[in-house]
C-alpha positions as a Python dict, from the first residue, in 0.01 Angstrom:
ca = {
    (1, 'M'): (0, 0, 0),
    (2, 'P'): (-214, -310, 115),
    (3, 'D'): (-334, -554, -121),
    (4, 'P'): (-724, -531, -109),
    (5, 'Y'): (-746, -907, -213),
    (6, 'L'): (-539, -1038, 71),
    (7, 'V'): (-738, -1186, 380),
    (8, 'G'): (-584, -1393, 625),
    (9, 'N'): (-441, -1695, 468),
    (10, 'G'): (-585, -1640, 127),
    (11, 'R'): (-704, -1360, -120),
    (12, 'W'): (-1024, -1290, -261),
    (13, 'C'): (-1094, -1423, -606),
    (14, 'S'): (-1031, -1106, -838),
    (15, 'T'): (-1272, -1261, -1122),
    (16, 'C'): (-1573, -1315, -866),
    (17, 'F'): (-1482, -1002, -645),
    (18, 'P'): (-1315, -736, -874),
    (19, 'G'): (-1378, -463, -647),
    (20, 'G'): (-1188, -649, -347),
    (21, 'A'): (-1325, -821, -37),
    (22, 'P'): (-1713, -791, 6),
    (23, 'R'): (-1824, -531, 277),
    (24, 'S'): (-1890, -822, 540),
    (25, 'F'): (-1875, -1179, 559),
    (26, 'I'): (-2235, -1199, 654),
    (27, 'N'): (-2349, -1048, 327),
    (28, 'A'): (-2089, -1260, 143),
    (29, 'S'): (-2251, -1570, 276),
    (30, 'R'): (-2599, -1453, 211),
    (31, 'M'): (-2531, -1315, -128),
    (32, 'R'): (-2326, -1589, -299),
    (33, 'K'): (-2153, -1372, -580),
    (34, 'A'): (-1885, -1621, -645),
    (35, 'R'): (-1915, -1804, -972),
    (36, 'P'): (-1937, -2191, -966),
    (37, 'G'): (-1758, -2238, -1277),
    (38, 'C'): (-1476, -1974, -1186),
    (39, 'N'): (-1117, -2111, -1301),
    (40, 'E'): (-942, -1903, -1042),
    (41, 'C'): (-1138, -2008, -717),
    (42, 'A'): (-1354, -2289, -831),
    (43, 'G'): (-1650, -2108, -679),
    (44, 'A'): (-1511, -2073, -340),
    (45, 'G'): (-1475, -1698, -356),
    (46, 'R'): (-1130, -1715, -197),
    (47, 'I'): (-798, -1857, -292),
    (48, 'H'): (-591, -2024, -18),
    (49, 'F'): (-230, -2005, -25),
    (50, 'T'): (-7, -2321, 59),
    (51, 'A'): (270, -2299, 314),
    (52, 'E'): (531, -2308, 40),
    (53, 'E'): (390, -1996, -123),
    (54, 'I'): (370, -1808, 207),
    (55, 'V'): (739, -1908, 307),
    (56, 'A'): (847, -1802, -78),
    (57, 'T'): (690, -1483, -57),
    (58, 'T'): (819, -1404, 293),
    (59, 'V'): (1175, -1492, 186),
    (60, 'A'): (1157, -1292, -114),
    (61, 'E'): (1032, -977, 58),
    (62, 'A'): (1312, -1029, 317),
    (63, 'R'): (1565, -1034, 38),
    (64, 'L'): (1422, -727, -114),
    (65, 'H'): (1436, -527, 208),
    (66, 'R'): (1808, -643, 259),
    (67, 'E'): (1910, -535, -81),
    (68, 'R'): (1724, -207, -47),
    (69, 'A'): (1894, -154, 304),
    (70, 'A'): (2247, -226, 168),
}
């Protein structure tokens, strides 16, 4: 099942956008729903992953798939 908060190299802030990604990027830029004082995204609306987080997640998923296949 896909994660509704994942978008490219980041995910939508679950505090500012509890229902997942906004319907379109045009509406998201016009109607700034992100909260300026949000602790999770600092008002950006999206949380970007570092390369280390992406690699660690990929390695963990690969290990899980190998364990299930064995």
